[in-house]
Short mmCIF file of C-alpha atoms in Angstrom, two decimals:
data_model
loop_
_atom_site.label_atom_id
_atom_site.label_comp_id
_atom_site.label_asym_id
_atom_site.label_seq_id
_atom_site.Cartn_x
_atom_site.Cartn_y
_atom_site.Cartn_z
CA UNK N 73 126.13 42.45 157.75
CA UNK N 74 122.47 43.56 156.49
CA UNK N 75 119.85 42.36 158.51
CA UNK N 76 116.96 41.12 156.15
CA UNK N 77 114.11 41.27 158.45
CA UNK N 78 110.89 42.70 156.17
CA UNK N 79 107.73 43.73 157.47
CA UNK N 80 105.83 41.22 159.94
CA UNK N 81 102.90 41.47 157.88
CA UNK N 82 104.10 40.61 154.79
CA UNK N 83 107.19 38.42 155.59
CA UNK N 84 105.85 35.47 152.53
CA UNK N 85 103.29 37.04 150.93
CA UNK N 86 103.88 37.53 146.84
CA UNK N 87 104.67 41.63 145.41
CA UNK N 88 102.63 42.33 143.03
CA UNK N 89 104.92 43.02 140.58
CA UNK N 90 108.30 41.32 139.30
CA UNK N 91 111.63 41.46 140.91
CA UNK N 92 112.96 42.97 138.82
CA UNK N 93 110.77 45.76 137.93
CA UNK N 94 109.65 46.22 141.66
CA UNK N 95 113.89 46.48 142.54
CA UNK N 96 112.83 48.99 138.85
CA UNK N 97 110.30 51.01 141.01
CA UNK N 98 112.64 51.52 144.17
CA UNK N 99 116.07 52.66 143.07
CA UNK N 100 112.88 55.28 140.42
CA UNK N 101 111.75 56.56 144.17
CA UNK N 102 114.87 56.38 145.70
CA UNK N 103 116.19 58.81 142.93
CA UNK N 104 113.19 61.35 142.94
CA UNK N 105 113.94 61.47 146.08
CA UNK N 106 117.29 62.27 146.90
CA UNK N 107 116.86 64.62 144.36
CA UNK N 108 113.37 66.82 146.02
CA UNK N 109 116.10 66.23 149.14
CA UNK N 110 119.11 68.47 147.88
CA UNK N 111 115.90 70.41 146.83
CA UNK N 112 114.92 71.24 150.17
CA UNK N 113 118.56 71.56 151.12
CA UNK N 114 119.38 74.45 148.12
CA UNK N 115 116.11 75.83 149.45
CA UNK N 116 117.16 76.58 152.43
CA UNK N 117 120.92 77.92 152.54
CA UNK N 118 119.98 80.92 149.04
CA UNK N 119 116.32 81.81 151.52
CA UNK N 120 118.73 82.34 154.08
CA UNK N 121 120.67 84.05 152.20
CA UNK N 122 118.14 86.09 150.93
CA UNK N 123 116.74 86.87 154.68
CA UNK N 124 119.28 87.10 156.42
CA UNK N 125 122.61 87.21 154.48
CA UNK N 126 126.03 85.95 154.72
CA UNK N 127 125.94 82.91 152.17
CA UNK N 128 128.74 81.37 153.82
CA UNK N 129 127.56 81.03 157.41
CA UNK N 130 124.15 80.02 156.34
CA UNK N 131 125.10 77.44 154.26
CA UNK N 132 126.97 76.51 156.31
CA UNK N 133 124.83 76.18 159.12
CA UNK N 134 122.61 74.28 157.38
CA UNK N 135 124.90 71.69 155.56
CA UNK N 136 126.65 70.75 159.61
CA UNK N 137 123.20 71.00 160.89
CA UNK N 138 121.31 68.42 158.08
CA UNK N 139 124.21 65.94 158.01
CA UNK N 140 124.78 65.99 162.10
CA UNK N 141 120.80 64.76 161.25
CA UNK N 142 120.88 62.51 158.36
CA UNK N 143 122.87 60.51 161.94
CA UNK N 144 120.19 61.10 163.72
CA UNK N 145 117.77 60.19 161.19
CA UNK N 146 119.11 56.58 160.10
CA UNK N 147 119.95 55.53 163.36
CA UNK N 148 116.46 56.37 164.14
CA UNK N 149 114.94 54.09 160.93
CA UNK N 150 116.31 50.76 162.93
CA UNK N 151 113.01 51.13 164.37
CA UNK N 152 111.04 50.85 161.53
CA UNK N 153 113.25 48.68 159.83
CA UNK N 154 109.68 45.66 161.16
CA UNK N 155 107.56 47.34 159.28
CA UNK N 156 110.10 49.36 156.60
CA UNK N 157 107.04 49.94 153.70
CA UNK N 158 104.76 52.26 156.03
CA UNK N 159 107.60 53.71 157.88
CA UNK N 160 108.58 54.59 154.28
CA UNK N 161 105.39 56.04 153.66
CA UNK N 162 105.32 57.90 156.65
CA UNK N 163 108.22 59.55 156.46
CA UNK N 164 108.42 61.09 152.93
CA UNK N 165 105.06 63.18 154.16
CA UNK N 166 106.90 63.64 156.80
CA UNK N 167 109.88 65.57 154.99
CA UNK N 168 107.61 66.20 151.99
CA UNK N 169 106.08 68.46 154.14
CA UNK N 170 108.41 70.32 156.39
CA UNK N 171 110.42 70.73 152.94
CA UNK N 172 107.33 72.33 151.14
CA UNK N 173 106.32 74.42 153.82
CA UNK N 174 109.78 75.31 155.06
CA UNK N 175 110.49 78.51 152.67
CA UNK N 176 106.72 79.88 153.51
CA UNK N 177 107.49 79.63 156.81
CA UNK N 178 111.38 80.29 157.17
CA UNK N 179 109.77 83.78 154.60
CA UNK N 180 106.16 84.33 157.46
CA UNK N 181 109.09 84.06 159.91
CA UNK N 182 111.08 86.46 158.82
CA UNK N 183 108.65 89.21 157.93
CA UNK N 184 106.18 89.26 160.00
CA UNK N 185 108.87 88.25 163.09
CA UNK N 186 111.93 89.50 161.92
CA UNK N 187 114.20 86.88 162.55
CA UNK N 188 114.14 83.21 161.03
CA UNK N 189 117.61 81.66 161.50
CA UNK N 190 116.20 79.20 164.87
CA UNK N 191 113.89 78.51 161.62
CA UNK N 192 116.91 77.37 160.21
CA UNK N 193 118.82 75.60 162.25
CA UNK N 194 114.89 74.02 163.21
CA UNK N 195 114.96 73.13 160.28
CA UNK N 196 118.05 71.43 158.64
CA UNK N 197 117.46 69.79 161.40
CA UNK N 198 113.87 68.41 161.66
CA UNK N 199 114.63 67.56 157.41
CA UNK N 200 117.89 66.38 158.31
CA UNK N 201 116.47 63.30 160.00
CA UNK N 202 113.59 62.60 157.69
CA UNK N 203 116.37 62.21 155.04
CA UNK N 204 118.54 60.07 156.73
CA UNK N 205 115.57 56.99 157.81
CA UNK N 206 115.27 56.96 153.66
CA UNK N 207 118.09 55.07 153.21
CA UNK N 208 117.60 52.37 156.14
CA UNK N 209 114.04 51.20 155.14
CA UNK N 210 114.92 52.54 151.53
CA UNK N 211 117.63 48.82 151.59
CA UNK N 212 115.34 46.87 153.42
CA UNK N 213 112.36 47.35 151.04
CA UNK N 214 115.24 46.32 147.86
CA UNK N 215 116.02 43.76 149.56
CA UNK N 216 112.57 42.19 149.91
CA UNK N 217 111.69 42.72 146.45
CA UNK N 218 115.44 41.00 145.39
CA UNK N 219 117.22 39.77 147.87
CA UNK N 220 120.89 40.57 145.87
CA UNK N 221 124.28 40.53 148.30
CA UNK N 222 124.58 43.47 150.52
CA UNK N 223 127.23 44.50 148.85
CA UNK N 224 125.12 45.28 145.19
CA UNK N 225 122.34 46.23 147.12
CA UNK N 226 124.70 49.15 148.88
CA UNK N 227 126.06 49.87 145.24
CA UNK N 228 121.81 50.03 144.06
CA UNK N 229 120.93 52.70 145.89
CA UNK N 230 123.52 55.35 146.53
CA UNK N 231 124.47 54.85 142.47
CA UNK N 232 120.41 55.79 142.50
CA UNK N 233 120.82 58.42 145.64
CA UNK N 234 124.35 60.36 144.03
CA UNK N 235 122.22 61.07 140.58
CA UNK N 236 119.36 61.52 141.25
CA UNK N 237 121.12 65.02 143.34
CA UNK N 238 123.07 65.68 140.89
CA UNK N 239 119.70 66.21 138.84
CA UNK N 240 118.18 67.15 141.43
CA UNK N 241 121.42 70.08 142.14
CA UNK N 242 120.13 70.88 138.65
CA UNK N 243 116.79 70.95 138.95
CA UNK N 244 116.63 73.42 141.77
CA UNK N 245 119.15 77.05 139.37
CA UNK N 246 118.00 76.59 136.34
CA UNK N 247 114.31 74.77 135.79
CA UNK N 248 112.68 75.42 139.92
CA UNK N 249 114.19 78.98 140.78
CA UNK N 250 113.85 81.12 136.89
CA UNK N 251 110.19 79.02 136.05
CA UNK N 252 108.21 79.12 139.33
CA UNK N 253 110.63 80.59 142.17
CA UNK N 254 111.30 79.64 145.85
CA UNK N 255 107.97 79.42 147.54
CA UNK N 256 106.00 77.79 144.90
CA UNK N 257 109.05 75.44 143.58
CA UNK N 258 110.17 74.12 146.50
CA UNK N 259 105.87 73.44 147.24
CA UNK N 260 105.91 71.54 144.15
CA UNK N 261 109.29 69.68 144.63
CA UNK N 262 106.75 68.33 148.16
CA UNK N 263 103.87 67.25 146.50
CA UNK N 264 106.44 65.33 144.33
CA UNK N 265 108.18 63.49 146.99
CA UNK N 266 105.18 61.96 148.87
CA UNK N 267 103.78 60.43 146.20
CA UNK N 268 106.52 59.34 145.04
CA UNK N 269 106.92 57.52 148.29
CA UNK N 270 103.28 57.17 148.73
CA UNK N 271 103.18 55.35 145.30
CA UNK N 272 105.58 53.12 146.12
CA UNK N 273 104.48 51.29 149.07
CA UNK N 274 100.69 51.56 148.47
CA UNK N 275 101.46 49.84 144.51
CA UNK N 276 104.52 48.09 145.59
CA UNK N 277 104.47 46.71 148.90
CA UNK N 278 100.08 47.55 149.02
CA UNK N 279 100.54 43.58 150.19
CA UNK N 280 101.95 44.21 153.15
CA UNK N 281 99.96 46.94 154.17
CA UNK N 282 97.14 45.98 156.47
CA UNK N 283 94.29 47.77 156.44
CA UNK N 284 94.47 50.39 158.77
CA UNK N 285 98.01 50.89 157.65
CA UNK N 286 96.79 51.59 153.77
CA UNK N 287 93.99 53.28 154.65
CA UNK N 288 96.78 55.75 157.19
CA UNK N 289 98.49 56.25 154.05
CA UNK N 290 96.03 57.35 151.51
CA UNK N 291 94.84 59.21 154.56
CA UNK N 292 98.25 61.08 154.84
CA UNK N 293 99.37 61.81 151.99
CA UNK N 294 95.91 63.06 150.67
CA UNK N 295 96.42 65.72 152.50
CA UNK N 296 99.83 66.40 152.60
CA UNK N 297 99.51 66.82 147.93
CA UNK N 298 96.52 68.97 149.14
CA UNK N 299 98.06 71.30 151.30
CA UNK N 300 100.72 71.64 148.98
CA UNK N 301 98.39 72.48 146.46
CA UNK N 302 95.92 75.10 148.21
CA UNK N 303 99.63 76.28 149.93
CA UNK N 304 100.54 77.02 146.12
CA UNK N 305 97.62 79.02 145.44
CA UNK N 306 97.46 80.98 147.88
CA UNK N 307 101.28 81.94 147.30
CA UNK N 308 100.56 85.09 145.41
CA UNK N 309 98.62 86.65 148.49
CA UNK N 310 101.07 84.60 150.73
CA UNK N 311 103.81 86.83 149.29
CA UNK N 312 101.48 90.54 148.95
CA UNK N 313 101.07 90.49 152.88
CA UNK N 314 104.65 89.22 153.48
CA UNK N 315 105.89 92.24 151.58
CA UNK N 316 103.44 94.76 153.36
CA UNK N 317 104.59 93.11 156.69
CA UNK N 318 108.66 93.82 155.03
CA UNK N 319 109.18 96.11 153.47
CA UNK N 320 104.61 99.16 154.10
CA UNK N 321 101.80 99.73 152.53
CA UNK N 322 103.58 101.16 150.06
CA UNK N 323 104.74 98.34 147.73
CA UNK N 324 104.96 99.71 144.04
CA UNK N 325 107.14 97.18 141.69
CA UNK N 326 107.99 93.72 142.95
CA UNK N 327 109.66 91.83 140.57
CA UNK N 328 111.86 88.55 140.05
CA UNK N 329 113.67 88.90 137.77
CA UNK N 330 116.96 86.81 136.65
CA UNK N 331 119.34 87.81 138.92
CA UNK N 332 117.51 89.43 142.30
CA UNK N 333 114.23 90.20 143.81
CA UNK N 334 113.77 93.69 142.84
CA UNK N 335 110.92 95.87 144.89
CA UNK N 336 110.12 99.22 145.18
CA UNK N 337 108.56 101.35 147.46
CA UNK N 338 106.76 105.34 147.74
CA UNK N 339 107.03 107.65 145.82
CA UNK N 340 107.51 110.40 147.09
CA UNK N 341 110.93 112.66 147.30
CA UNK N 342 111.17 110.71 151.00
CA UNK N 343 110.02 107.58 150.37
CA UNK N 344 110.39 106.28 147.38
CA UNK N 345 113.16 102.16 148.35
CA UNK N 346 114.48 100.87 146.16
CA UNK N 347 115.33 96.93 147.43
CA UNK N 348 117.96 94.49 146.11
CA UNK N 349 117.12 91.05 147.31
CA UNK N 350 115.73 92.15 150.15
CA UNK N 351 118.84 94.60 150.83
CA UNK N 352 117.95 98.21 151.09
CA UNK N 353 119.86 99.82 147.27
CA UNK N 354 118.94 102.98 146.90
CA UNK N 355 116.57 105.49 150.03
CA UNK N 356 115.28 109.04 148.35
CA UNK N 357 115.06 109.58 152.16
CA UNK N 358 118.88 110.05 152.90
CA UNK N 359 120.34 108.04 148.88
CA UNK N 360 121.74 111.37 148.01
CA UNK N 361 124.66 110.96 150.96
CA UNK N 362 125.21 108.16 149.65
CA UNK N 363 126.20 108.80 145.88
CA UNK N 364 128.16 112.40 146.49
CA UNK N 365 129.91 111.13 149.25
CA UNK N 366 131.07 108.03 146.53
CA UNK N 367 131.26 109.74 143.45
CA UNK N 368 133.14 113.50 144.97
CA UNK N 369 135.88 112.82 145.69
CA UNK N 370 137.02 110.53 143.21
CA UNK N 371 136.13 113.20 140.53
CA UNK N 372 138.75 115.81 141.59
CA UNK N 373 141.59 115.63 138.51
CA UNK N 374 141.11 114.39 134.91
CA UNK N 375 136.81 112.92 134.97
CA UNK N 376 136.60 113.90 130.39
CA UNK N 377 135.41 109.77 130.91
CA UNK N 378 133.39 108.24 133.46
CA UNK N 379 132.57 104.36 134.15
CA UNK N 380 130.10 102.55 136.48
CA UNK N 381 130.40 99.28 137.79
CA UNK N 382 127.08 99.00 138.54
CA UNK N 383 124.59 101.84 139.94
CA UNK N 384 121.80 100.47 137.26
CA UNK N 385 119.75 103.00 139.72
CA UNK N 386 120.93 105.82 137.58
CA UNK N 387 122.02 108.11 140.36
CA UNK N 388 125.46 107.37 141.14
CA UNK N 389 125.25 108.73 136.66
CA UNK N 390 123.73 111.44 137.70
CA UNK N 391 125.95 112.63 140.11
CA UNK N 392 128.83 112.26 137.35
CA UNK N 393 126.35 114.30 135.22
CA UNK N 394 126.66 117.02 137.13
CA UNK N 395 129.93 118.66 135.28
CA UNK N 396 130.16 119.48 132.06
CA UNK N 397 133.54 119.07 131.52
CA UNK N 398 132.25 114.63 131.86
CA UNK N 399 131.95 113.22 127.95
CA UNK N 400 130.55 110.32 128.56
CA UNK N 401 129.18 107.29 131.44
CA UNK N 402 128.95 103.95 130.80
CA UNK N 403 127.09 102.27 132.82
CA UNK N 404 127.54 98.34 133.89
CA UNK N 405 124.84 97.00 134.96
CA UNK N 406 124.09 92.74 134.87
CA UNK N 407 120.65 94.02 135.26
CA UNK N 408 118.38 94.98 133.19
CA UNK N 409 115.54 96.19 135.69
CA UNK N 410 116.87 97.73 137.20
CA UNK N 411 118.30 100.56 134.43
CA UNK N 412 114.89 100.22 133.05
CA UNK N 413 112.91 101.11 136.41
CA UNK N 414 115.66 103.77 136.28
CA UNK N 415 114.82 104.64 132.45
CA UNK N 416 110.93 104.82 133.32
CA UNK N 417 109.63 104.30 136.20
CA UNK N 418 108.22 108.31 137.15
CA UNK N 419 109.56 107.99 140.97
CA UNK N 420 112.86 106.58 140.39
CA UNK N 421 113.80 108.30 137.40
CA UNK N 422 113.11 111.95 138.80
CA UNK N 423 115.36 111.04 141.64
CA UNK N 424 118.20 109.90 139.68
CA UNK N 425 117.43 113.70 137.26
CA UNK N 426 116.34 111.94 134.65
CA UNK N 427 120.41 110.79 134.04
CA UNK N 428 119.47 107.81 131.44
CA UNK N 429 117.95 110.30 129.38
CA UNK N 430 121.35 112.48 128.25
CA UNK N 431 123.46 111.79 125.42
CA UNK N 432 126.83 111.53 127.11
CA UNK N 433 125.31 107.55 129.17
CA UNK N 434 125.61 105.16 127.40
CA UNK N 435 124.70 101.46 128.60
CA UNK N 436 126.05 98.51 129.52
CA UNK N 437 124.03 94.98 130.10
CA UNK N 438 126.74 92.67 131.57
CA UNK N 439 128.78 91.53 134.59
CA UNK N 440 130.93 93.91 135.07
CA UNK N 441 134.04 91.15 135.53
CA UNK N 442 133.85 89.79 132.47
CA UNK N 443 132.93 93.45 130.65
CA UNK N 444 136.40 94.85 132.41
CA UNK N 445 138.24 92.03 130.65
CA UNK N 446 136.96 92.67 127.59
CA UNK N 447 137.37 96.09 127.57
CA UNK N 448 140.25 97.87 126.65
CA UNK N 449 138.92 100.92 126.66
CA UNK N 450 140.61 103.35 129.08
CA UNK N 451 138.58 105.92 131.97
CA UNK N 452 139.68 108.62 134.09
CA UNK N 453 137.54 107.82 137.18
CA UNK N 454 135.68 104.35 138.20
CA UNK N 455 132.96 104.42 140.17
CA UNK N 456 131.97 101.11 142.08
CA UNK N 457 128.44 100.96 142.81
CA UNK N 458 128.84 96.84 143.15
CA UNK N 459 126.03 94.69 145.64
CA UNK N 460 127.71 95.20 149.58
CA UNK N 461 131.04 93.60 150.01
CA UNK N 462 129.87 91.96 152.51
CA UNK N 463 127.21 89.32 150.11
CA UNK N 464 129.67 85.72 149.25
CA UNK N 465 127.36 86.11 145.88
CA UNK N 466 129.85 89.50 144.68
CA UNK N 467 132.70 88.58 145.87
CA UNK N 468 135.39 88.29 143.06
CA UNK N 469 133.51 91.78 142.34
CA UNK N 470 135.09 93.00 145.67
CA UNK N 471 138.44 90.38 144.39
CA UNK N 472 142.17 91.48 144.06
CA UNK N 473 141.76 90.78 140.22
CA UNK N 474 139.21 92.22 139.84
CA UNK N 475 140.94 95.20 141.17
CA UNK N 476 143.99 93.59 138.91
CA UNK N 477 141.36 94.57 135.93
CA UNK N 478 140.38 98.23 137.03
CA UNK N 479 144.05 99.58 137.27
CA UNK N 480 144.38 98.96 134.26
CA UNK N 481 141.59 100.37 132.98
CA UNK N 482 142.68 103.65 134.53
CA UNK N 483 143.86 106.26 132.61
CA UNK N 484 147.12 108.10 133.74
CA UNK N 485 146.20 109.28 136.95
CA UNK N 486 142.55 107.49 137.02
CA UNK N 487 141.44 107.37 140.11
CA UNK N 488 139.19 104.12 141.31
CA UNK N 489 136.63 104.71 144.56
CA UNK N 490 134.32 102.19 146.27
CA UNK N 491 131.94 101.12 148.83
CA UNK N 492 133.59 99.35 151.03
CA UNK N 493 130.23 97.86 153.63
CA UNK N 494 129.79 99.95 156.97
CA UNK N 495 132.29 100.23 159.18
CA UNK N 496 130.97 100.07 162.06
CA UNK N 497 129.52 97.24 162.23
CA UNK N 498 131.45 95.48 159.84
CA UNK N 499 134.80 96.48 159.09
CA UNK N 500 136.86 93.81 158.28
CA UNK N 501 134.32 94.17 155.46
CA UNK N 502 135.74 97.20 154.73
CA UNK N 503 139.42 97.15 155.59
CA UNK N 504 139.76 93.36 153.11
CA UNK N 505 138.25 95.43 150.81
CA UNK N 506 140.90 98.44 150.77
CA UNK N 507 143.58 95.05 151.63
CA UNK N 508 141.86 93.77 147.67
CA UNK N 509 141.92 97.40 146.54
CA UNK N 510 145.44 97.09 147.08
CA UNK N 511 147.30 93.95 146.07
CA UNK N 512 145.49 94.72 142.75
CA UNK N 513 148.34 97.18 142.78
CA UNK N 514 147.22 101.22 143.33
CA UNK N 515 147.15 102.68 146.79
CA UNK N 516 144.32 103.82 148.52
CA UNK N 517 142.80 106.35 151.05
CA UNK N 518 139.91 104.72 152.78
CA UNK N 519 136.98 107.20 154.80
CA UNK N 520 133.33 107.02 155.91
CA UNK N 521 130.29 108.95 156.03
CA UNK N 522 127.37 108.49 158.17
CA UNK N 523 123.45 107.74 157.01
CA UNK N 524 121.63 105.08 156.35
CA UNK N 525 123.18 102.39 154.98
CA UNK N 526 122.12 101.18 152.16
CA UNK N 527 122.94 97.43 151.73
CA UNK N 528 121.16 96.67 154.95
CA UNK N 529 117.85 94.31 155.88
CA UNK N 530 114.49 95.74 154.89
CA UNK N 531 112.33 97.57 157.62
CA UNK N 532 113.71 99.86 159.83
CA UNK N 533 116.30 100.29 163.16
CA UNK N 534 119.69 99.74 160.91
CA UNK N 535 122.90 100.57 161.52
CA UNK N 536 124.56 103.85 159.84
CA UNK N 537 127.44 104.42 158.57
CA UNK N 538 129.13 104.10 154.50
CA UNK N 539 132.72 103.17 154.16
CA UNK N 540 134.93 103.91 150.87
CA UNK N 541 138.47 103.51 149.72
CA UNK N 542 139.41 105.95 147.39
CA UNK N 543 142.72 104.50 144.82
CA UNK N 544 144.90 106.28 142.28
CA UNK N 545 147.17 103.45 140.30
CA UNK N 546 150.88 104.74 141.55
CA UNK N 547 154.62 105.11 139.57
CA UNK N 548 157.42 102.78 139.33
CA UNK N 549 158.71 103.03 142.23
CA UNK N 550 156.77 105.82 144.66
CA UNK N 551 154.50 103.49 146.85
CA UNK N 552 154.16 105.90 149.53
CA UNK N 553 150.94 105.88 151.13
CA UNK N 554 151.41 109.31 153.02
CA UNK N 555 149.43 113.00 151.03
CA UNK N 556 152.06 113.16 148.94
CA UNK N 557 152.04 109.31 146.55
CA UNK N 558 151.44 109.70 143.05
CA UNK N 559 147.74 110.69 142.26
CA UNK N 560 145.92 110.43 145.84
CA UNK N 561 148.17 114.15 146.63
CA UNK N 562 144.85 115.85 146.20
CA UNK N 563 143.13 114.18 149.35
CA UNK N 564 143.63 115.65 152.06
CA UNK N 565 141.10 118.01 154.15
CA UNK N 566 139.58 119.71 151.38
CA UNK N 567 139.50 117.47 148.96
CA UNK N 568 137.91 114.89 151.23
CA UNK N 569 134.90 117.68 152.30
CA UNK N 570 132.88 116.89 149.26
CA UNK N 571 132.09 114.02 150.46
CA UNK N 572 129.28 114.95 152.36
CA UNK N 573 127.98 117.44 155.47
CA UNK N 574 131.09 114.53 157.53
CA UNK N 575 133.72 112.82 156.62
CA UNK N 576 136.25 111.04 158.35
CA UNK N 577 139.90 109.97 156.83
CA UNK N 578 139.93 106.06 157.89
CA UNK N 579 143.06 104.20 159.37
CA UNK N 580 143.40 101.03 160.83
CA UNK N 581 142.38 99.86 164.08
CA UNK N 582 144.97 101.90 166.85
CA UNK N 583 144.73 105.19 164.64
CA UNK N 584 142.69 107.78 165.95
CA UNK N 585 140.63 109.12 162.11
CA UNK N 586 140.47 113.50 161.46
CA UNK N 587 137.49 114.04 160.94
CA UNK N 588 136.08 116.81 158.15
CA UNK N 589 133.22 118.64 158.00
CA UNK N 590 131.80 120.78 154.92
CA UNK N 591 129.85 123.58 155.44
CA UNK N 592 128.30 123.65 151.90
CA UNK N 593 125.45 120.86 152.85
CA UNK N 594 124.57 122.07 155.63
CA UNK N 595 121.31 119.98 157.21
CA UNK N 596 120.08 116.99 155.69
CA UNK N 597 117.80 117.76 152.15
#
């Protein structure tokens, strides 16, 4: 049974609006608060996935902590129902400040402290408590306006809440992120949240407030909105300082595309770095090891037609175009900004050997999965140079269905090579990729080489070692996986040595691998 207790200072004071108007205004604020609350939640998930990686884990942490905290907030709100108006106004101001500043603080903790997990849990807990306190107080306020039955009030509140959550969930990826970015979007959302909550209490329920609470709410809301507005004016300076802390002082390009954040650092032969969403993608220091190990083992055989999935930096194409008998190379890259940088940036285009100026190379700006599903062409070699397999956003590009499409694209005797993550840091990921390739109908041979891990977070001290899976189609009735398996019979120690200065054929856990060394590569360049 719903307690009809109303604010002590105004239980008999008429409101300045009609009941129907007051009810509409309360439900409108419920709508706005629900939208803002979901934006805060999505901001935490998106930024944590960007900074920490493994979006499934980050989403699970944020959602579970927030739902738990919302229950605590609901219990906490029972103590405020006697002063529901001022309590709701202060809670919305606090939620606006904490939620609006959450992205800034998370990014700052990552940039200067190197750790954001504790901040993530803390913000999820505080925001959850504040969101959980909203509905009980709004329930009291809507009955203060229009004393309807409890069932009708609950239905109206939750209907407005759910519709607001829908709008907030759609606004975040389609409006806030592309138009404002994560940091400015969170600050703007906080300002809207504070304005809506403060306006409701100070306009509709102002007669329920004494002079002291009224002044307090005005000062608090003005201060919160002023702080958020000031922070939004300083966002660009903050981002530049944070990038210098993360990537160093030589950031040359930093742009948020429709797909990802692209950062290019350095210009010298040993200092250039390309980061995609905070993960190292290209390093001029030892990136050649990665691309040689990725491309050359798959080129041992027919290689007139080469397909590169991802690889918009042009470095895998550089290795494929070293072969004079290659007739065509097709690069399928989702982000046109990456390929434009690879064409026009002097340092990056020099590193890729001006591959995009080669007449044998063509590009397609499209999702690799969609492109494979639509193409009817056949290729002798397919190189999968895609984002790190440990990231959920790229999961479909490491699925059995994806490799089934690749198998359909391979010409007779054709080969596929896949970047499969770090065998040392994430062995489960590598063997999951290998199993998915096999499930796609291909024979596999996993291997590894040493080097700085492409896909590791920005900053020093990342894990070392790259894992790959070389695969080829088998003939019906011949499913062997040994050295004489059709399509892979030439993948022995002599051929795999093309992968780099040292390479290991990998076996499932419990089987000792063989170490392969090729004298041609010698010391790093």
